[in-house]
Coordinates of C-alpha atoms and ligand atoms in Angstrom, one line a residue:
M203 CA 0.0 0.0 0.0
K204 CA 1.5 3.3 -1.2
S205 CA -1.1 5.8 -0.3
I206 CA -4.0 6.2 2.1
G207 CA -6.7 8.7 3.0
V208 CA -7.9 9.7 6.4
F209 CA -11.1 11.6 7.4
T210 CA -13.4 12.4 10.3
S211 CA -17.1 12.3 9.9
G212 CA -20.3 12.6 11.8
G213 CA -20.4 14.3 15.3
D214 CA -16.9 15.4 16.3
A215 CA -15.3 14.0 19.5
P216 CA -12.4 15.1 21.6
G217 CA -9.4 13.0 20.6
M218 CA -10.1 12.9 16.9
N219 CA -7.1 15.1 16.3
A220 CA -4.9 12.8 18.3
C221 CA -6.2 9.9 16.1
I222 CA -5.5 11.9 12.9
R223 CA -2.0 12.7 14.1
S224 CA -1.4 9.0 14.9
V225 CA -2.7 7.9 11.5
V226 CA -0.5 10.4 9.6
R227 CA 2.7 9.8 11.5
S228 CA 2.2 6.0 11.5
A229 CA 1.7 6.0 7.7
L230 CA 4.7 8.3 7.1
Y231 CA 6.8 6.1 9.4
L232 CA 6.0 3.1 7.1
G233 CA 6.8 5.2 3.9
I234 CA 3.1 5.5 3.0
D235 CA 1.7 8.8 1.6
V236 CA -1.3 10.2 3.5
Y237 CA -4.1 12.4 2.2
G238 CA -6.3 14.3 4.5
I239 CA -9.9 14.4 3.3
K240 CA -11.8 17.4 4.7
Y241 CA -15.5 17.5 5.8
G242 CA -15.9 13.7 5.8
Y243 CA -17.7 12.1 2.9
N244 CA -18.6 15.5 1.5
G245 CA -15.0 16.4 1.0
M246 CA -14.4 13.0 -0.5
I247 CA -17.1 13.7 -3.1
E248 CA -15.9 17.3 -3.7
G249 CA -12.2 16.4 -3.8
D250 CA -11.4 18.5 -0.8
I251 CA -8.3 16.4 -0.3
Y252 CA -4.7 17.4 0.5
K253 CA -1.4 15.6 1.0
M254 CA -0.4 15.6 4.7
K255 CA 3.1 15.9 6.1
S256 CA 4.4 15.2 9.6
Y257 CA 4.1 18.9 10.4
S258 CA 0.5 19.0 9.2
V259 CA -0.4 17.3 12.5
S260 CA 2.0 19.2 14.8
N261 CA 0.5 20.6 18.0
I262 CA -3.0 19.1 17.5
L263 CA -2.8 16.1 19.9
Q264 CA -4.2 18.2 22.8
K265 CA -6.9 20.0 20.9
G266 CA -10.6 19.3 20.8
G267 CA -12.5 19.2 17.5
T268 CA -11.0 18.0 14.3
I269 CA -8.6 19.8 12.0
L270 CA -10.1 17.8 9.1
K271 CA -13.5 19.2 9.9
S272 CA -16.6 17.0 9.9
A273 CA -20.0 16.7 8.3
R274 CA -22.9 14.4 7.9
S275 CA -23.3 13.8 4.2
N276 CA -26.6 13.3 2.4
E277 CA -25.0 13.0 -1.0
F278 CA -22.9 10.0 0.1
R279 CA -26.1 8.2 0.8
T280 CA -26.7 8.1 -3.0
K281 CA -24.9 5.7 -5.4
E282 CA -24.0 8.7 -7.5
G283 CA -22.3 10.4 -4.6
R284 CA -20.3 7.4 -3.7
Q285 CA -19.3 7.0 -7.3
K286 CA -18.0 10.6 -7.4
A287 CA -16.1 9.9 -4.1
Y288 CA -14.5 6.8 -5.6
E289 CA -13.4 8.7 -8.7
Q290 CA -11.7 11.3 -6.5
L291 CA -9.8 8.7 -4.6
K292 CA -8.8 6.8 -7.8
K293 CA -7.5 10.0 -9.3
R294 CA -5.1 10.4 -6.4
G295 CA -4.1 6.8 -6.2
I296 CA -5.5 6.4 -2.7
E297 CA -5.6 2.7 -2.0
G298 CA -6.9 2.5 1.6
L299 CA -8.9 4.6 4.0
V300 CA -9.1 5.3 7.7
A301 CA -12.5 6.5 8.7
I302 CA -12.7 8.2 12.2
G303 CA -16.3 8.5 13.4
G304 CA -19.3 6.7 14.8
D305 CA -22.2 4.6 13.7
G306 CA -23.1 6.6 10.6
T307 CA -19.5 7.0 9.4
L308 CA -19.0 3.2 9.7
T309 CA -22.3 2.5 7.9
G310 CA -21.1 4.6 5.0
A311 CA -17.7 3.0 5.1
N312 CA -19.2 -0.5 4.9
L313 CA -21.4 0.4 1.9
F314 CA -18.4 2.0 0.1
Y315 CA -16.2 -1.0 0.7
E316 CA -18.9 -3.4 -0.6
E317 CA -19.4 -1.3 -3.7
F318 CA -15.8 -0.3 -4.6
G319 CA -13.6 -2.6 -2.5
I320 CA -11.2 0.1 -1.2
P321 CA -9.8 -1.4 2.1
T322 CA -11.1 0.7 5.0
I323 CA -10.5 0.6 8.7
G324 CA -12.8 2.4 11.0
C325 CA -11.6 4.1 14.2
P326 CA -14.5 4.4 16.7
G327 CA -14.7 8.2 17.3
T328 CA -17.9 9.3 19.1
I329 CA -18.7 10.6 22.5
D330 CA -21.6 8.1 22.7
N331 CA -19.5 5.0 23.3
D332 CA -22.1 2.9 21.5
L333 CA -20.0 0.8 19.1
Y334 CA -19.7 -2.9 19.5
G335 CA -16.0 -4.0 19.2
S336 CA -14.4 -1.5 21.6
D337 CA -14.7 -1.0 25.3
Y338 CA -14.3 2.8 24.7
T339 CA -14.7 5.1 21.8
I340 CA -12.6 8.2 21.2
G341 CA -14.1 11.2 23.0
F342 CA -16.3 9.3 25.5
D343 CA -14.1 9.8 28.5
T344 CA -13.6 13.5 27.8
A345 CA -17.4 14.0 27.4
V346 CA -18.1 12.3 30.7
N347 CA -15.5 14.4 32.4
T348 CA -16.9 17.6 31.0
A349 CA -20.4 16.6 32.0
L350 CA -19.2 15.6 35.5
D351 CA -17.5 19.0 36.0
A352 CA -20.9 20.6 35.3
I353 CA -22.8 18.2 37.4
D354 CA -20.6 18.8 40.4
K355 CA -21.3 22.5 40.0
I356 CA -25.0 21.8 39.7
R357 CA -24.8 19.8 42.9
D358 CA -23.5 22.8 44.8
T359 CA -26.4 25.0 43.8
A360 CA -28.9 22.2 44.1
N361 CA -27.8 21.7 47.7
S362 CA -27.9 25.4 48.6
H363 CA -31.5 25.7 47.4
D364 CA -32.8 22.2 48.3
R365 CA -33.7 21.7 44.6
V366 CA -34.3 18.9 42.2
F367 CA -32.3 19.1 39.0
F368 CA -33.0 17.1 35.8
V369 CA -29.8 17.2 33.9
E370 CA -29.9 16.0 30.2
V371 CA -26.8 14.5 28.7
M372 CA -26.1 13.3 25.1
G373 CA -25.7 9.8 23.8
R374 CA -28.3 9.6 21.0
H375 CA -29.8 6.1 21.7
S376 CA -27.2 5.0 24.2
G377 CA -27.0 5.6 28.0
Y378 CA -23.3 5.2 28.5
I379 CA -22.6 8.9 29.1
A380 CA -25.6 9.1 31.4
I381 CA -24.7 6.0 33.5
N382 CA -21.1 7.1 33.9
C383 CA -22.2 10.6 34.9
G384 CA -24.7 9.2 37.3
I385 CA -22.1 7.1 39.1
G386 CA -19.4 9.7 39.0
G387 CA -21.7 12.5 40.0
G388 CA -23.6 10.7 42.7
A389 CA -26.9 11.2 41.0
E390 CA -30.0 9.9 42.7
M391 CA -31.4 8.5 39.5
V392 CA -30.4 7.9 35.9
M393 CA -32.8 7.5 33.1
V394 CA -31.3 5.7 30.0
P395 CA -32.9 4.6 26.8
E396 CA -31.9 1.0 27.4
T397 CA -34.2 0.5 30.4
S398 CA -37.8 1.3 31.0
V399 CA -38.3 4.0 33.7
T400 CA -41.8 5.3 34.4
I401 CA -42.6 8.7 35.9
Q402 CA -43.9 6.9 38.9
D403 CA -40.4 5.4 39.4
V404 CA -39.0 8.9 39.4
I405 CA -41.6 10.1 41.9
D406 CA -40.9 7.1 44.1
T407 CA -37.2 7.7 44.1
L408 CA -37.6 11.4 44.9
K409 CA -40.1 10.7 47.8
A410 CA -37.8 7.9 49.1
G411 CA -34.9 10.4 49.1
E412 CA -36.9 13.0 51.0
N413 CA -37.9 10.4 53.6
R414 CA -34.2 9.8 54.1
H415 CA -33.7 13.5 54.6
K416 CA -32.0 14.2 51.3
T417 CA -32.4 17.9 50.5
S418 CA -31.2 17.9 46.9
H419 CA -31.6 15.5 44.0
I420 CA -30.0 15.1 40.6
V421 CA -31.7 13.0 38.0
I422 CA -29.6 12.4 34.9
V423 CA -31.8 12.1 31.8
A424 CA -30.1 10.5 28.7
E425 CA -31.5 11.9 25.5
G426 CA -33.5 9.4 23.5
G427 CA -35.3 7.9 26.5
E428 CA -39.0 6.8 26.4
Q429 CA -40.2 9.5 28.8
G430 CA -38.9 12.3 26.6
D431 CA -36.2 14.9 27.2
A432 CA -35.4 16.5 30.6
I433 CA -37.9 19.3 30.1
E434 CA -40.7 16.8 29.5
V435 CA -39.7 14.6 32.4
A436 CA -39.5 17.6 34.7
A437 CA -42.9 18.8 33.6
K438 CA -44.5 15.4 34.2
V439 CA -42.9 15.1 37.7
S440 CA -43.8 18.7 38.6
K441 CA -47.4 18.0 37.8
E442 CA -47.5 15.2 40.3
L443 CA -45.3 16.9 42.9
P444 CA -46.0 20.6 42.5
K445 CA -44.2 21.6 45.8
L446 CA -40.8 20.5 44.5
D447 CA -38.4 23.2 43.4
I448 CA -37.4 21.8 40.0
R449 CA -34.8 23.1 37.5
V450 CA -33.6 21.6 34.2
T451 CA -30.2 21.8 32.7
N452 CA -29.3 20.5 29.2
L453 CA -25.6 20.1 28.9
G454 CA -25.8 19.9 25.1
H455 CA -22.8 20.4 22.8
V456 CA -20.4 21.4 25.5
Q457 CA -19.9 17.7 25.9
R458 CA -18.4 17.5 22.4
G459 CA -15.7 20.0 22.9
G460 CA -12.5 20.6 24.9
A461 CA -9.1 19.1 25.3
P462 CA -9.1 15.3 25.3
T463 CA -8.4 13.6 28.6
A464 CA -5.2 11.4 28.9
L465 CA -7.3 8.3 28.3
D466 CA -8.7 9.7 25.1
R467 CA -5.3 10.7 23.9
M468 CA -4.0 7.2 24.6
I469 CA -6.9 5.4 22.9
A470 CA -6.9 7.7 19.9
S471 CA -3.1 7.3 19.4
R472 CA -3.2 3.5 19.8
L473 CA -6.2 3.2 17.5
G474 CA -4.7 5.4 14.8
M475 CA -1.5 3.4 14.6
A476 CA -3.3 0.1 14.7
A477 CA -5.6 1.2 11.9
V478 CA -2.6 1.9 9.6
E479 CA -0.9 -1.3 10.6
G480 CA -4.2 -3.1 10.0
L481 CA -4.4 -1.8 6.4
V482 CA -0.8 -2.8 5.8
N483 CA -1.5 -6.3 7.1
G484 CA -4.5 -6.8 4.9
Q485 CA -7.5 -5.8 7.0
K486 CA -10.1 -4.7 4.6
N487 CA -13.4 -3.7 6.2
S488 CA -12.8 -3.6 9.9
M489 CA -13.2 -1.4 12.9
V490 CA -10.2 -1.3 15.2
G491 CA -11.1 -1.3 18.9
I492 CA -9.6 -1.9 22.3
I493 CA -11.1 -4.7 24.4
D494 CA -9.5 -5.6 27.7
N495 CA -6.6 -3.2 26.8
K496 CA -5.8 -5.1 23.6
I497 CA -6.1 -4.0 20.0
V498 CA -8.9 -6.0 18.3
F499 CA -10.3 -5.9 14.8
T500 CA -14.0 -6.4 14.3
N501 CA -15.8 -6.6 10.9
I502 CA -17.4 -3.2 10.3
K503 CA -20.8 -4.9 9.5
L504 CA -20.7 -6.5 13.0
A505 CA -19.6 -3.3 14.7
I506 CA -22.6 -1.4 13.3
S507 CA -25.2 -4.1 13.7
K508 CA -24.5 -5.5 17.2
S509 CA -25.6 -3.5 20.2
K510 CA -23.3 -2.8 23.2
P511 CA -25.6 -3.2 26.2
I512 CA -24.9 -1.4 29.5
N513 CA -23.5 -3.6 32.1
D514 CA -26.2 -4.5 34.7
E515 CA -23.6 -4.0 37.5
L516 CA -23.4 -0.3 36.6
M517 CA -27.2 0.1 36.8
R518 CA -27.2 -1.6 40.2
L519 CA -24.4 0.7 41.3
V520 CA -26.4 3.8 40.7
E521 CA -29.3 2.4 42.7
V522 CA -27.2 1.2 45.6
M523 CA -25.2 4.4 45.9
S524 CA -28.2 6.6 46.0
I525 CA -29.8 5.3 49.2
Ligands
F6P654 O1 -23.2 11.2 18.1 C1 -22.7 12.2 18.9 C2 -23.9 13.2 19.3 O2 -23.3 14.2 20.0 C3 -25.0 12.5 20.0 O3 -24.8 12.3 21.3 C4 -26.1 13.5 19.7 O4 -27.4 12.9 19.7 C5 -25.8 14.0 18.3 O5 -24.4 13.7 18.1 C6 -26.1 15.5 18.1 O6 -25.8 15.8 16.8 P1 -25.7 17.2 16.2 O7 -24.3 17.7 16.5 O8 -25.8 17.0 14.7 O9 -26.7 18.1 16.8

């Protein structure tokens, strides 16, 4: 393999830059040319592609966001769009790809590989941590730490005013961020899409807390849950318990930014190098992940089709710790 392309796609995640850096330097180390493809699949279609050097990735390891920019591409969902993307790669002699992103990115990569056969390795880059085939995805740890910093601050004010806070965190259809924030932030309750929680369950938890002389409560609400977003949950609870002093905070996109944590820098650097080595060693349509601290390759099809359930032990931990 003489030449590869690297791109980031979908929602950005802290550590993507560290992964780009690792891909570029690992490829150059092996004498392989690297092209940076900007704006994900859109840039591939448009030919927004440039040759990267070692200095192209200087000083980015510690920075949030992605220097290659990111996008969600509708055109790549069409056969014509993918054909255009293929022509752009062919023109430059790009023989392999490293796709850094989440579910949608890997779904596109799988389709592209099946149609055009360009070997592709996916690096799991999403704050959601929802990809089968890796214990952690790039950006998840940073997002949880960012959210925890906010939750600690919310706890201070919740305590001062004897309030109930409903705090919404990201995760799309996955409760990983929520459950980790719940445990790390000492939340009284966590509502995740993976489990069914009724409004009566929330009311019971709040009442039980009051009976144990708790004066403040934090309920973490993962987006995508069956009871709706934090505003909706708070409204339903408030209707039943009108005396409660309730506030809602949606942490939103703040969870996607910021300098990556040490763990995310490590994961991103390891996955980037493994992706390049995987391409060189003949991996064709795989996602590289880390399981039990070891590099593992999983077929992309499997990575996007299998779910990664939340460990029951973690759910129990929230419950036990909140008594
Ligand atoms: O997949 C990452 C993520 O931040 C999800 O947690 C969230 O649902 C979504 O992206 C938000 O997407 P956007 O940035 O397009 O609003």
